[in-house]
């Protein structure tokens, strides 16, 4: 491929990278793909095409939006595009990157990026992140890495990365694994590959367009059975517990979860953010062995928000959590 044949499609979804502040007000999403592409020079030999998908703060992005994004990426591939860059809010960027990795979307590389400082702030980080995301998506080795996140010169695997700071520009980390590579002096260097096989799913079509309802309940000191009981009657499709430590709850919560697990899938995860949910360590009431015996499913390597997305996709297709190798 000659360098001038590289086509990158920029798909804009909103977020702080697209936000501006009105006099005396806070920031709201304003800029579409044209403004974003105009904010940074394209690397030489790269043509940046523009597409607007949504213009939202990322807490309001839905799985249906991500399914639309997958279709847009597949269309870009069919159009002969080399790679896709997605601009997105940082608050849920890790969720969209994870969902993209799970969902059928074709084989071209996808780089998701955003900004911590709005487009009109001093020291706005969006233009530099976008320029580097375009460089990464254009790189001949990018295809090997599937869905990536570019932030602050680092290239992260979409299923490892998470937001670790609410305000500073260096807000993303793949700890404990580290980034796949980085961009320095405009040069992209891949240093590692992530060896996780993600199940390939699509979002099922329900007649009313309803996306499965899967709340996450946060445990802590003495998780109350009353809190769990609220979900027994509620119209939820499954429940994810963000358990303490390796995926544990209080003894009295364990009893209540056992009751709930007879009627709905209940998946235990760890709130710690690093390391898997344990399954073979603690036998006390509310420990991982005890919870397994009570019919609570083990979330394996997935963080609470990831287990939620996986469940939503599986349930939308009438599949069960146990049908994926989720725990490995
Ligand atoms: N503060 C967010 C951001 O950094 C807003 C959002 O996630 O849309 O993009």
Coordinates of N, CA and C and ligand atoms in Angstrom, one line a residue, residues 15-16 19 56-58 89-91 115-116 163, ligand 1:
X15 N -18.8 13.6 23.6 CA -17.9 13.5 24.6 C -17.2 14.9 24.8
X16 N -16.3 15.0 25.8 CA -15.6 16.3 26.1 C -14.8 16.7 24.9
X19 N -16.8 19.0 23.1 CA -17.6 20.0 23.9 C -17.0 21.4 24.0
X56 N -23.3 12.9 21.9 CA -23.8 12.7 23.3 C -22.7 12.8 24.3
X57 N -23.1 13.2 25.6 CA -22.2 12.8 26.7 C -22.2 11.3 26.8
X58 N -21.1 10.7 27.2 CA -21.0 9.3 27.0 C -21.8 8.5 28.0
X89 N -16.9 10.2 24.6 CA -16.6 10.7 25.9 C -15.8 9.7 26.7
X90 N -15.1 10.2 27.7 CA -14.1 9.4 28.4 C -14.8 8.6 29.5
X91 N -16.0 9.1 30.0 CA -16.6 8.5 31.2 C -17.0 7.0 30.9
X115 N -11.0 13.1 25.0 CA -10.3 14.2 25.7 C -10.8 14.4 27.1
X116 N -9.9 14.9 27.9 CA -10.3 15.2 29.3 C -10.6 16.7 29.4
X163 N -10.6 4.0 32.9 CA -10.4 5.4 33.3 C -10.0 5.3 34.8
Ligands
LIG1 N1 -16.4 14.1 31.0 C1 -16.7 13.3 29.9 C2 -15.5 13.2 28.9 O1 -14.4 13.2 29.4 C3 -18.0 13.5 29.3 C4 -18.3 12.2 28.6 O2 -17.9 11.2 28.9 O3 -19.1 12.4 27.6 O4 -15.7 13.0 27.7

